[in-house]
Amino acid sequence: MTLPQQTPEPHGHHHGPDQGPGHGGGHGPGPGGGHGGGPSHGHGHSHSHGPAAPVSRHLRRVIAAILIPFATAVVVGLAVLWPGGAPAHERTGVGFDRQTEQGEVVSVEQVDCASVNAGQGPTGDTSAPEGRKAADARQDQCEKATIEVTTGPEKGRKFTEIIRPDATRQLHEGQGVVVAYAPDAPRDLQFSVTDVNRKVPMAILAGIFALAVVLVGRMRGVMALVALVVSFLILTFFILPAILEGSNPLVVAVVGSSAIMLIALYMCHGPSARTSVAVLGTLISLLLIGLLGSLFIGWASLTGNTDDYTGLIHGLYPEIDMSGLLLAGIIIGSLGVLDDVTVTQTSAVWELHQADPAMGPRALYRAGIRIGRDHIASVVNTLVLAYAGAALPLLLLFSIAQSSTGTVANSELVAEEIVRTLVGSIGLVASVPVTTVLAALVVSADRTAPGADPGAGGRAGTIGRPGGPRPAGVRGGRRRRAK
């Protein structure tokens, strides 16, 4: 049995017009002499230019028959659900739903808290903790910051802000700030500082990240950054506005996630059979996550309306299905980790096949799943800790209240995170055997025709050339091309 052909390398030599993309131009002599690219050239370039991707034409047709309709459905879904933009609404002036402008702190001076009524609070018996705190506050020194508005119709206007010594956010001269603007309020109360301007440090950090990705990943890193930008564009211009317009959040999340998955995977890893297998594994896992999430969100009676932000969204757009929004978040949140798992498992199986082309699908699966078990342990732990870290302030509140574990887990705030974590983890765990099976079947199915002459490898470099000999068993004198 002859070995499968390998993928062409970026620096490979020119092949004949009908020659398969093997190593026909290898430098070492093959068994038949000369520069034939027979099996002995399996290590000529493969380790320096990436793993082989042997797939027969028939399997490529099968993969295309699955992925082309899927990609077409995604494009149709994008066209049908594409929003006209986020619907307008009257600002409530609550939380993020406020008109904001940019400002700058032009001066900061020390003032007595009592003189500006900054220490007003509980009064009376100072032996009580509240009374002592109020008395101490009146004796403290506060800061009076003068802020100048630098954008908007009131550009150039100045206002003052009193900062208590125990305030979590302190201001200093020259600092950029974000100010809330309430045009309907009395003039002295129209502006207030809501946050500091962090654009410069955030931009520098993003630049360091991009530089690190490009330096280490090179061209792959550049494509990964482009895919990241595309993902944010789909999220910003499709998923979020479509949900606000009243489209089903689950359908929007599935269509948007599928578009992100197709663009990101093929852009980062190339249009190959290996990438297609990773796409199929990711798709199956996403469907499983969607089904489990829908089942347990309904069974556990999770409304998705658990904090001030979701309450504000529901108040502004009551037609939005908040439980569907929760499920959409689970799907989108799981997609990034799923991509990592499926691509890694597919690459592992491809590398195993390249190392030992004689391995059958069962042996490839067993070897790949052993790698996958280590991957499962690390990824699941990562996902659980990521969600726990995001909910750490909430968990601290329950600890302060000395609530029992059962009470904490039963509350909707924590139950949402538990369902989110466990459903996503189940999808991640399932993606390992699913992707490994698909990769093992695909990569091991590329065989030459039965009865091929094993010793014909030395003449592989002449297959398909005019007048070149044809090894026995290779129909039509042409070996199957690798994807």
Tab-separated table of C-alpha atoms in Angstrom:
chain	number	residue	atom	x	y	z
A	1	MET	CA	0.000	0.000	0.000
A	2	THR	CA	1.465	3.329	-0.979
A	3	LEU	CA	1.427	6.248	1.410
A	4	PRO	CA	-1.028	9.135	0.987
A	5	GLN	CA	-0.017	12.186	-0.919
A	6	GLN	CA	0.808	15.256	1.141
A	7	THR	CA	-0.232	18.853	0.913
A	8	PRO	CA	1.871	21.255	-1.162
A	9	GLU	CA	4.236	23.468	0.746
A	10	PRO	CA	4.612	27.203	0.252
A	11	HIS	CA	8.174	26.713	-1.024
A	12	GLY	CA	7.612	23.497	-2.919
A	13	HIS	CA	8.827	22.824	-6.453
A	14	HIS	CA	6.787	23.019	-9.595
A	15	HIS	CA	4.707	19.965	-10.479
A	16	GLY	CA	3.503	18.786	-13.813
A	17	PRO	CA	0.093	19.869	-14.964
A	18	ASP	CA	-1.533	16.611	-13.922
A	19	GLN	CA	0.694	15.754	-11.026
A	20	GLY	CA	-0.784	15.479	-7.551
A	21	PRO	CA	0.346	17.906	-4.882
A	22	GLY	CA	2.840	15.522	-3.359
A	23	HIS	CA	6.566	15.901	-2.878
A	24	GLY	CA	7.448	15.222	-6.434
A	25	GLY	CA	10.109	17.896	-6.275
A	26	GLY	CA	11.846	16.589	-3.147
A	27	HIS	CA	15.584	16.854	-2.981
A	28	GLY	CA	16.536	13.403	-1.764
A	29	PRO	CA	16.621	10.483	-4.178
A	30	GLY	CA	13.662	8.127	-4.097
A	31	PRO	CA	13.812	4.369	-4.265
A	32	GLY	CA	13.701	4.516	-7.990
A	33	GLY	CA	16.581	6.965	-8.242
A	34	GLY	CA	16.622	10.537	-9.528
A	35	HIS	CA	14.398	13.108	-7.824
A	36	GLY	CA	11.245	11.058	-7.634
A	37	GLY	CA	8.923	12.079	-4.823
A	38	GLY	CA	8.083	8.622	-3.534
A	39	PRO	CA	7.242	7.660	0.018
A	40	SER	CA	10.821	8.137	1.108
A	41	HIS	CA	10.223	11.886	0.828
A	42	GLY	CA	7.557	11.968	3.516
A	43	HIS	CA	9.815	14.082	5.734
A	44	GLY	CA	11.297	16.324	3.050
A	45	HIS	CA	9.364	19.482	3.981
A	46	SER	CA	6.345	18.451	6.010
A	47	HIS	CA	7.756	19.304	9.444
A	48	SER	CA	8.878	22.767	8.456
A	49	HIS	CA	5.810	23.825	6.494
A	50	GLY	CA	2.869	22.300	8.359
A	51	PRO	CA	1.072	18.990	8.619
A	52	ALA	CA	-0.217	17.007	5.703
A	53	ALA	CA	-3.909	16.947	4.901
A	54	PRO	CA	-4.591	13.807	2.874
A	55	VAL	CA	-8.169	13.694	1.707
A	56	SER	CA	-9.583	11.951	-1.310
A	57	ARG	CA	-11.765	13.676	-3.862
A	58	HIS	CA	-14.765	11.677	-2.724
A	59	LEU	CA	-14.379	12.850	0.874
A	60	ARG	CA	-13.904	16.416	-0.284
A	61	ARG	CA	-17.205	16.131	-2.116
A	62	VAL	CA	-18.891	14.729	0.991
A	63	ILE	CA	-17.527	17.541	3.159
A	64	ALA	CA	-18.550	20.131	0.576
A	65	ALA	CA	-22.033	18.600	0.370
A	66	ILE	CA	-22.422	19.273	4.099
A	67	LEU	CA	-20.664	22.609	4.462
A	68	ILE	CA	-21.891	24.385	1.323
A	69	PRO	CA	-25.604	24.108	2.263
A	70	PHE	CA	-24.707	25.103	5.829
A	71	ALA	CA	-22.754	28.154	4.672
A	72	THR	CA	-25.579	29.035	2.282
A	73	ALA	CA	-28.099	28.835	5.133
A	74	VAL	CA	-25.901	31.129	7.224
A	75	VAL	CA	-25.706	33.704	4.420
A	76	VAL	CA	-29.485	33.535	3.917
A	77	GLY	CA	-29.984	33.916	7.672
A	78	LEU	CA	-27.759	36.984	7.723
A	79	ALA	CA	-29.675	38.505	4.807
A	80	VAL	CA	-33.105	37.813	6.324
A	81	LEU	CA	-32.282	38.882	9.880
A	82	TRP	CA	-29.942	41.757	9.056
A	83	PRO	CA	-31.154	44.753	11.101
A	84	GLY	CA	-31.533	48.324	10.036
A	85	GLY	CA	-29.711	49.504	13.141
A	86	ALA	CA	-30.572	49.659	16.820
A	87	PRO	CA	-34.068	51.135	17.245
A	88	ALA	CA	-34.123	54.618	18.743
A	89	HIS	CA	-35.600	55.356	22.159
A	90	GLU	CA	-35.848	58.238	24.581
A	91	ARG	CA	-32.983	58.265	27.043
A	92	THR	CA	-33.978	57.370	30.581
A	93	GLY	CA	-30.906	58.897	32.203
A	94	VAL	CA	-30.324	55.656	34.128
A	95	GLY	CA	-27.032	53.738	34.111
A	96	PHE	CA	-25.539	53.461	30.638
A	97	ASP	CA	-28.647	55.015	29.092
A	98	ARG	CA	-27.390	58.551	29.607
A	99	GLN	CA	-26.053	61.184	27.268
A	100	THR	CA	-22.333	61.519	27.887
A	101	GLU	CA	-19.605	63.918	26.860
A	102	GLN	CA	-15.857	64.094	27.397
A	103	GLY	CA	-14.274	66.378	29.972
A	104	GLU	CA	-10.962	67.248	31.605
A	105	VAL	CA	-10.079	68.071	35.196
A	106	VAL	CA	-8.542	71.563	35.067
A	107	SER	CA	-7.928	72.043	38.792
A	108	VAL	CA	-8.269	70.317	42.154
A	109	GLU	CA	-8.262	72.123	45.512
A	110	GLN	CA	-8.619	71.022	49.106
A	111	VAL	CA	-11.789	72.125	50.934
A	112	ASP	CA	-13.361	71.347	54.253
A	113	CYS	CA	-16.046	68.712	53.856
A	114	ALA	CA	-18.360	70.466	56.307
A	115	SER	CA	-18.172	73.724	54.371
A	116	VAL	CA	-19.504	72.072	51.234
A	117	ASN	CA	-22.010	69.832	53.069
A	118	ALA	CA	-20.087	66.765	51.882
A	119	GLY	CA	-20.181	65.283	55.346
A	120	GLN	CA	-23.935	65.372	55.798
A	121	GLY	CA	-25.190	62.063	57.013
A	122	PRO	CA	-26.673	60.474	60.094
A	123	THR	CA	-26.562	62.859	63.042
A	124	GLY	CA	-27.289	62.539	66.736
A	125	ASP	CA	-25.516	60.255	69.167
A	126	THR	CA	-21.859	59.998	68.111
A	127	SER	CA	-21.438	56.881	70.198
A	128	ALA	CA	-23.266	54.993	67.463
A	129	PRO	CA	-21.140	53.922	64.437
A	130	GLU	CA	-23.224	56.044	62.073
A	131	GLY	CA	-22.883	59.142	64.219
A	132	ARG	CA	-19.104	58.714	64.584
A	133	LYS	CA	-18.711	58.237	60.832
A	134	ALA	CA	-20.673	61.423	60.097
A	135	ALA	CA	-18.684	63.407	62.636
A	136	ASP	CA	-15.383	62.145	61.245
A	137	ALA	CA	-16.480	62.948	57.708
A	138	ARG	CA	-17.238	66.559	58.642
A	139	GLN	CA	-13.699	66.936	59.939
A	140	ASP	CA	-12.078	65.403	56.829
A	141	GLN	CA	-10.670	67.318	53.918
A	142	CYS	CA	-12.527	66.891	50.628
A	143	GLU	CA	-11.395	67.789	47.132
A	144	LYS	CA	-13.157	70.239	44.872
A	145	ALA	CA	-12.466	69.447	41.241
A	146	THR	CA	-13.208	71.833	38.403
A	147	ILE	CA	-14.053	70.010	35.182
A	148	GLU	CA	-14.240	71.503	31.706
A	149	VAL	CA	-16.488	69.898	29.101
A	150	THR	CA	-14.452	69.249	25.940
A	151	THR	CA	-17.096	67.857	23.552
A	152	GLY	CA	-20.725	68.424	22.616
A	153	PRO	CA	-22.886	71.549	22.399
A	154	GLU	CA	-21.734	72.736	25.855
A	155	LYS	CA	-18.045	72.489	24.992
A	156	GLY	CA	-15.988	74.845	27.155
A	157	ARG	CA	-18.463	74.914	30.024
A	158	LYS	CA	-17.055	74.272	33.513
A	159	PHE	CA	-18.622	72.728	36.599
A	160	THR	CA	-17.378	71.537	39.981
A	161	GLU	CA	-17.428	68.121	41.580
A	162	ILE	CA	-16.863	67.378	45.281
A	163	ILE	CA	-14.870	64.222	45.997
A	164	ARG	CA	-15.099	62.708	49.453
A	165	PRO	CA	-11.863	61.287	50.932
A	166	ASP	CA	-13.442	57.841	51.138
A	167	ALA	CA	-14.666	57.893	47.512
A	168	THR	CA	-13.467	54.992	45.365
A	169	ARG	CA	-12.663	57.287	42.443
A	170	GLN	CA	-10.273	60.178	43.044
A	171	LEU	CA	-9.534	62.854	40.440
A	172	HIS	CA	-6.322	64.703	39.666
A	173	GLU	CA	-5.465	67.703	37.520
A	174	GLY	CA	-5.202	67.014	33.782
A	175	GLN	CA	-7.141	63.775	33.983
A	176	GLY	CA	-9.670	62.983	31.270
A	177	VAL	CA	-13.159	62.102	32.491
A	178	VAL	CA	-16.546	61.052	31.148
A	179	VAL	CA	-19.388	63.336	32.185
A	180	ALA	CA	-23.118	62.690	32.108
A	181	TYR	CA	-25.261	65.405	30.559
A	182	ALA	CA	-28.897	65.876	31.581
A	183	PRO	CA	-30.238	68.795	29.504
A	184	ASP	CA	-33.626	68.763	31.283
A	185	ALA	CA	-32.104	69.137	34.747
A	186	PRO	CA	-31.466	72.510	36.463
A	187	ARG	CA	-28.398	74.209	35.012
A	188	ASP	CA	-26.220	73.618	38.063
A	189	LEU	CA	-27.042	69.907	38.001
A	190	GLN	CA	-26.806	69.183	34.276
A	191	PHE	CA	-23.279	67.753	34.406
A	192	SER	CA	-21.701	65.159	36.661
A	193	VAL	CA	-18.623	62.941	36.443
A	194	THR	CA	-19.528	59.296	35.777
A	195	ASP	CA	-16.172	57.738	34.940
A	196	VAL	CA	-12.572	58.393	33.935
A	197	ASN	CA	-11.295	58.314	30.367
A	198	ARG	CA	-9.275	55.123	29.859
A	199	LYS	CA	-8.874	55.259	26.089
A	200	VAL	CA	-5.093	55.802	26.063
A	201	PRO	CA	-4.078	52.885	28.348
A	202	MET	CA	-6.641	50.610	26.697
A	203	ALA	CA	-5.339	51.509	23.237
A	204	ILE	CA	-1.734	50.904	24.300
A	205	LEU	CA	-2.643	47.532	25.809
A	206	ALA	CA	-4.471	46.572	22.600
A	207	GLY	CA	-1.391	47.584	20.597
A	208	ILE	CA	0.882	45.438	22.775
A	209	PHE	CA	-1.502	42.513	22.327
A	210	ALA	CA	-1.594	42.919	18.545
A	211	LEU	CA	2.191	43.244	18.383
A	212	ALA	CA	2.694	40.086	20.471
A	213	VAL	CA	0.266	38.130	18.289
A	214	VAL	CA	1.971	39.233	15.058
A	215	LEU	CA	5.512	38.662	16.349
A	216	VAL	CA	4.762	35.140	17.533
A	217	GLY	CA	2.097	34.100	15.028
A	218	ARG	CA	3.441	36.013	12.022
A	219	MET	CA	1.017	35.673	9.108
A	220	ARG	CA	-1.268	33.395	11.120
A	221	GLY	CA	-1.289	36.051	13.821
A	222	VAL	CA	-2.253	38.750	11.327
A	223	MET	CA	-5.125	36.627	10.048
A	224	ALA	CA	-6.213	35.910	13.627
A	225	LEU	CA	-6.391	39.653	14.318
A	226	VAL	CA	-8.411	40.202	11.139
A	227	ALA	CA	-10.784	37.412	12.172
A	228	LEU	CA	-11.118	39.014	15.612
A	229	VAL	CA	-12.093	42.325	14.027
A	230	VAL	CA	-14.638	40.570	11.808
A	231	SER	CA	-16.106	38.807	14.853
A	232	PHE	CA	-16.599	42.127	16.645
A	233	LEU	CA	-18.152	43.649	13.523
A	234	ILE	CA	-20.681	40.810	13.295
A	235	LEU	CA	-21.433	41.139	16.999
A	236	THR	CA	-21.810	44.921	16.800
A	237	PHE	CA	-23.644	45.340	13.502
A	238	PHE	CA	-25.691	42.136	13.360
A	239	ILE	CA	-26.208	40.249	16.608
A	240	LEU	CA	-26.872	43.142	18.994
A	241	PRO	CA	-29.077	45.306	16.698
A	242	ALA	CA	-31.042	42.259	15.479
A	243	ILE	CA	-31.861	41.275	19.067
A	244	LEU	CA	-32.879	44.863	19.880
A	245	GLU	CA	-35.173	44.873	16.847
A	246	GLY	CA	-37.068	41.945	18.341
A	247	SER	CA	-35.658	38.980	16.399
A	248	ASN	CA	-35.432	35.671	18.246
A	249	PRO	CA	-32.179	35.875	20.259
A	250	LEU	CA	-31.504	32.145	19.848
A	251	VAL	CA	-31.831	32.252	16.049
A	252	VAL	CA	-29.734	35.406	15.858
A	253	ALA	CA	-27.045	33.873	18.074
A	254	VAL	CA	-26.919	30.660	16.030
A	255	VAL	CA	-26.672	32.519	12.706
A	256	GLY	CA	-24.167	35.061	14.012
A	257	SER	CA	-22.026	32.446	15.770
A	258	SER	CA	-22.001	30.276	12.665
A	259	ALA	CA	-20.856	33.214	10.550
A	260	ILE	CA	-18.103	34.022	13.050
A	261	MET	CA	-17.057	30.377	13.157
A	262	LEU	CA	-16.832	29.988	9.370
A	263	ILE	CA	-14.954	33.240	8.834
A	264	ALA	CA	-12.569	32.844	11.771
A	265	LEU	CA	-11.648	29.202	11.216
A	266	TYR	CA	-11.145	29.375	7.468
A	267	MET	CA	-9.369	32.717	7.679
A	268	CYS	CA	-6.966	31.566	10.406
A	269	HIS	CA	-6.377	27.974	9.318
A	270	GLY	CA	-7.029	28.024	5.572
A	271	PRO	CA	-9.686	26.341	3.394
A	272	SER	CA	-8.588	22.751	3.963
A	273	ALA	CA	-10.249	19.467	4.865
A	274	ARG	CA	-8.737	19.718	8.328
A	275	THR	CA	-10.417	23.068	8.910
A	276	SER	CA	-13.686	21.679	7.555
A	277	VAL	CA	-13.585	18.856	10.078
A	278	ALA	CA	-13.049	21.397	12.871
A	279	VAL	CA	-16.026	23.389	11.560
A	280	LEU	CA	-18.233	20.294	11.597
A	281	GLY	CA	-17.143	19.397	15.125
A	282	THR	CA	-17.806	22.945	16.323
A	283	LEU	CA	-21.221	23.006	14.645
A	284	ILE	CA	-22.345	19.730	16.252
A	285	SER	CA	-21.153	20.918	19.664
A	286	LEU	CA	-22.939	24.262	19.297
A	287	LEU	CA	-26.184	22.460	18.458
A	288	LEU	CA	-25.781	20.329	21.575
A	289	ILE	CA	-25.153	23.427	23.707
A	290	GLY	CA	-28.243	25.105	22.236
A	291	LEU	CA	-30.478	22.107	22.952
A	292	LEU	CA	-29.197	21.584	26.500
A	293	GLY	CA	-29.312	25.310	27.253
A	294	SER	CA	-32.885	25.635	26.007
A	295	LEU	CA	-33.964	22.592	28.030
A	296	PHE	CA	-32.425	23.590	31.355
A	297	ILE	CA	-33.156	27.307	31.134
A	298	GLY	CA	-36.833	26.428	30.754
A	299	TRP	CA	-36.740	23.630	33.335
A	300	ALA	CA	-34.989	25.800	35.942
A	301	SER	CA	-37.340	28.744	35.189
A	302	LEU	CA	-34.489	31.150	34.514
A	303	THR	CA	-35.836	34.479	33.293
A	304	GLY	CA	-32.530	36.118	32.335
A	305	ASN	CA	-33.679	39.298	34.108
A	306	THR	CA	-31.562	39.297	37.243
A	307	ASP	CA	-29.795	42.644	37.614
A	308	ASP	CA	-30.152	46.355	36.924
A	309	TYR	CA	-28.744	46.085	33.395
A	310	THR	CA	-31.066	43.333	32.221
A	311	GLY	CA	-33.926	45.109	33.985
A	312	LEU	CA	-33.148	48.292	32.068
A	313	ILE	CA	-33.014	46.357	28.778
A	314	HIS	CA	-36.366	44.733	29.522
A	315	GLY	CA	-37.868	48.097	30.455
A	316	LEU	CA	-36.674	49.780	27.259
A	317	TYR	CA	-37.418	46.842	24.943
A	318	PRO	CA	-40.080	44.642	26.576
A	319	GLU	CA	-40.444	42.573	23.399
A	320	ILE	CA	-36.988	41.037	23.889
A	321	ASP	CA	-37.086	37.454	25.146
A	322	MET	CA	-34.731	37.679	28.135
A	323	SER	CA	-34.430	33.913	28.603
A	324	GLY	CA	-33.575	33.642	24.919
A	325	LEU	CA	-30.990	36.360	25.430
A	326	LEU	CA	-29.460	34.263	28.208
A	327	LEU	CA	-29.270	31.251	25.899
A	328	ALA	CA	-27.740	33.377	23.147
A	329	GLY	CA	-25.054	34.481	25.582
A	330	ILE	CA	-24.256	30.868	26.453
A	331	ILE	CA	-23.833	29.948	22.783
A	332	ILE	CA	-21.670	32.950	21.914
A	333	GLY	CA	-19.598	32.556	25.071
A	334	SER	CA	-18.886	28.898	24.323
A	335	LEU	CA	-17.897	29.465	20.694
A	336	GLY	CA	-14.404	30.792	21.325
A	337	VAL	CA	-13.355	27.882	23.525
A	338	LEU	CA	-15.001	25.378	21.167
A	339	ASP	CA	-12.909	26.651	18.263
A	340	ASP	CA	-9.774	26.035	20.275
A	341	VAL	CA	-10.755	22.486	21.219
A	342	THR	CA	-11.901	21.356	17.775
A	343	VAL	CA	-8.932	22.841	15.908
A	344	THR	CA	-6.490	21.324	18.397
A	345	GLN	CA	-8.065	17.877	18.227
A	346	THR	CA	-8.189	17.898	14.445
A	347	SER	CA	-4.553	18.984	14.219
A	348	ALA	CA	-3.545	16.267	16.684
A	349	VAL	CA	-5.183	13.542	14.599
A	350	TRP	CA	-3.610	14.911	11.404
A	351	GLU	CA	-0.174	14.918	13.009
A	352	LEU	CA	-0.651	11.379	14.313
A	353	HIS	CA	-1.560	10.217	10.812
A	354	GLN	CA	1.446	11.996	9.345
A	355	ALA	CA	3.746	10.339	11.895
A	356	ASP	CA	2.311	6.883	11.150
A	357	PRO	CA	0.255	6.758	7.929
A	358	ALA	CA	-0.489	3.075	8.526
A	359	MET	CA	-2.716	3.857	11.540
A	360	GLY	CA	-6.367	3.045	10.967
A	361	PRO	CA	-9.310	5.130	12.167
A	362	ARG	CA	-9.682	3.169	15.410
A	363	ALA	CA	-6.006	3.581	16.344
A	364	LEU	CA	-6.126	7.265	15.394
A	365	TYR	CA	-9.208	7.789	17.555
A	366	ARG	CA	-7.647	6.077	20.558
A	367	ALA	CA	-4.469	8.112	20.273
A	368	GLY	CA	-6.374	11.344	19.645
A	369	ILE	CA	-8.774	10.841	22.526
A	370	ARG	CA	-5.869	10.382	24.924
A	371	ILE	CA	-4.696	13.846	23.929
A	372	GLY	CA	-8.251	15.100	24.195
A	373	ARG	CA	-8.655	13.918	27.782
A	374	ASP	CA	-5.839	16.209	28.882
A	375	HIS	CA	-7.415	19.010	26.879
A	376	ILE	CA	-10.808	18.434	28.510
A	377	ALA	CA	-9.390	18.665	32.024
A	378	SER	CA	-7.660	21.979	31.382
A	379	VAL	CA	-10.414	23.601	29.307
A	380	VAL	CA	-13.265	22.759	31.683
A	381	ASN	CA	-11.277	24.064	34.645
A	382	THR	CA	-10.509	27.224	32.671
A	383	LEU	CA	-14.169	27.783	31.831
A	384	VAL	CA	-15.382	27.244	35.404
A	385	LEU	CA	-12.737	29.593	36.826
A	386	ALA	CA	-13.520	32.218	34.181
A	387	TYR	CA	-17.195	32.295	35.143
A	388	ALA	CA	-16.357	32.166	38.861
A	389	GLY	CA	-13.978	35.097	38.442
A	390	ALA	CA	-16.635	37.129	36.648
A	391	ALA	CA	-19.142	36.427	39.453
A	392	LEU	CA	-16.633	36.897	42.292
A	393	PRO	CA	-18.266	40.062	43.752
A	394	LEU	CA	-21.607	38.269	43.807
A	395	LEU	CA	-20.094	35.245	45.536
A	396	LEU	CA	-18.522	37.565	48.102
A	397	LEU	CA	-21.940	39.027	48.886
A	398	PHE	CA	-23.315	35.568	49.575
A	399	SER	CA	-20.317	34.806	51.786
A	400	ILE	CA	-20.891	37.996	53.743
A	401	ALA	CA	-24.533	37.031	54.223
A	402	GLN	CA	-23.362	33.584	55.448
A	403	SER	CA	-25.811	31.856	53.120
A	404	SER	CA	-25.702	28.090	52.777
A	405	THR	CA	-24.383	26.490	49.606
A	406	GLY	CA	-27.858	25.261	48.690
A	407	THR	CA	-29.353	28.717	49.109
A	408	VAL	CA	-26.628	30.313	47.022
A	409	ALA	CA	-26.929	27.756	44.217
A	410	ASN	CA	-30.724	28.077	44.174
A	411	SER	CA	-30.732	31.844	43.693
A	412	GLU	CA	-31.356	32.835	40.085
A	413	LEU	CA	-28.222	34.966	39.877
A	414	VAL	CA	-25.966	32.018	40.711
A	415	ALA	CA	-28.163	29.428	38.979
A	416	GLU	CA	-27.703	31.287	35.698
A	417	GLU	CA	-23.923	31.055	36.039
A	418	ILE	CA	-24.131	27.379	36.991
A	419	VAL	CA	-26.268	26.564	33.950
A	420	ARG	CA	-24.035	28.684	31.743
A	421	THR	CA	-20.911	26.920	33.009
A	422	LEU	CA	-22.221	23.359	32.975
A	423	VAL	CA	-23.987	23.560	29.603
A	424	GLY	CA	-20.910	25.095	28.008
A	425	SER	CA	-18.664	22.498	29.641
A	426	ILE	CA	-20.835	19.627	28.415
A	427	GLY	CA	-20.543	20.993	24.888
A	428	LEU	CA	-16.766	21.273	25.251
A	429	VAL	CA	-16.449	17.732	26.581
A	430	ALA	CA	-18.627	16.377	23.757
A	431	SER	CA	-16.640	18.251	21.117
A	432	VAL	CA	-13.512	16.199	21.844
A	433	PRO	CA	-14.814	12.716	20.894
A	434	VAL	CA	-17.028	14.118	18.132
A	435	THR	CA	-14.183	16.007	16.448
A	436	THR	CA	-11.710	13.179	17.020
A	437	VAL	CA	-14.051	10.636	15.372
A	438	LEU	CA	-14.651	12.904	12.378
A	439	ALA	CA	-10.949	13.663	11.959
A	440	ALA	CA	-9.928	9.992	12.301
A	441	LEU	CA	-12.489	8.865	9.718
A	442	VAL	CA	-11.588	11.588	7.243
A	443	VAL	CA	-7.815	11.436	7.502
A	444	SER	CA	-7.633	7.626	7.361
A	445	ALA	CA	-10.039	7.295	4.437
A	446	ASP	CA	-7.584	8.585	1.846
A	447	ARG	CA	-6.216	5.323	0.470
A	448	THR	CA	-4.885	4.444	-2.950
A	449	ALA	CA	-6.859	1.954	-4.957
A	450	PRO	CA	-6.690	-1.712	-3.856
A	451	GLY	CA	-3.963	-3.692	-5.563
A	452	ALA	CA	-1.567	-0.758	-5.892
A	453	ASP	CA	2.066	-1.741	-6.212
A	454	PRO	CA	3.824	-0.780	-2.932
A	455	GLY	CA	7.128	-0.548	-4.775
A	456	ALA	CA	5.822	1.985	-7.228
A	457	GLY	CA	6.548	4.893	-4.894
A	458	GLY	CA	9.800	5.686	-6.664
A	459	ARG	CA	7.878	6.518	-9.808
A	460	ALA	CA	5.349	8.738	-8.050
A	461	GLY	CA	7.104	11.836	-9.256
A	462	THR	CA	6.304	10.960	-12.876
A	463	ILE	CA	2.643	10.204	-12.393
A	464	GLY	CA	0.551	12.241	-14.734
A	465	ARG	CA	3.469	13.470	-16.803
A	466	PRO	CA	3.326	12.949	-20.549
A	467	GLY	CA	4.851	9.586	-21.322
A	468	GLY	CA	5.531	8.765	-17.673
A	469	PRO	CA	4.903	5.249	-16.374
A	470	ARG	CA	1.744	4.520	-14.426
A	471	PRO	CA	1.932	2.377	-11.322
A	472	ALA	CA	-0.375	-0.604	-11.281
A	473	GLY	CA	-3.633	-0.080	-9.447
A	474	VAL	CA	-3.731	3.696	-9.865
A	475	ARG	CA	-6.698	4.283	-12.088
A	476	GLY	CA	-6.167	6.757	-14.849
A	477	GLY	CA	-2.493	7.040	-13.994
A	478	ARG	CA	-3.237	9.791	-11.473
A	479	ARG	CA	-2.976	9.550	-7.730
A	480	ARG	CA	-5.625	11.153	-5.644
A	481	ARG	CA	-4.806	14.690	-4.744
A	482	ALA	CA	-4.577	15.911	-1.218
A	483	LYS	CA	-6.694	18.775	-0.135
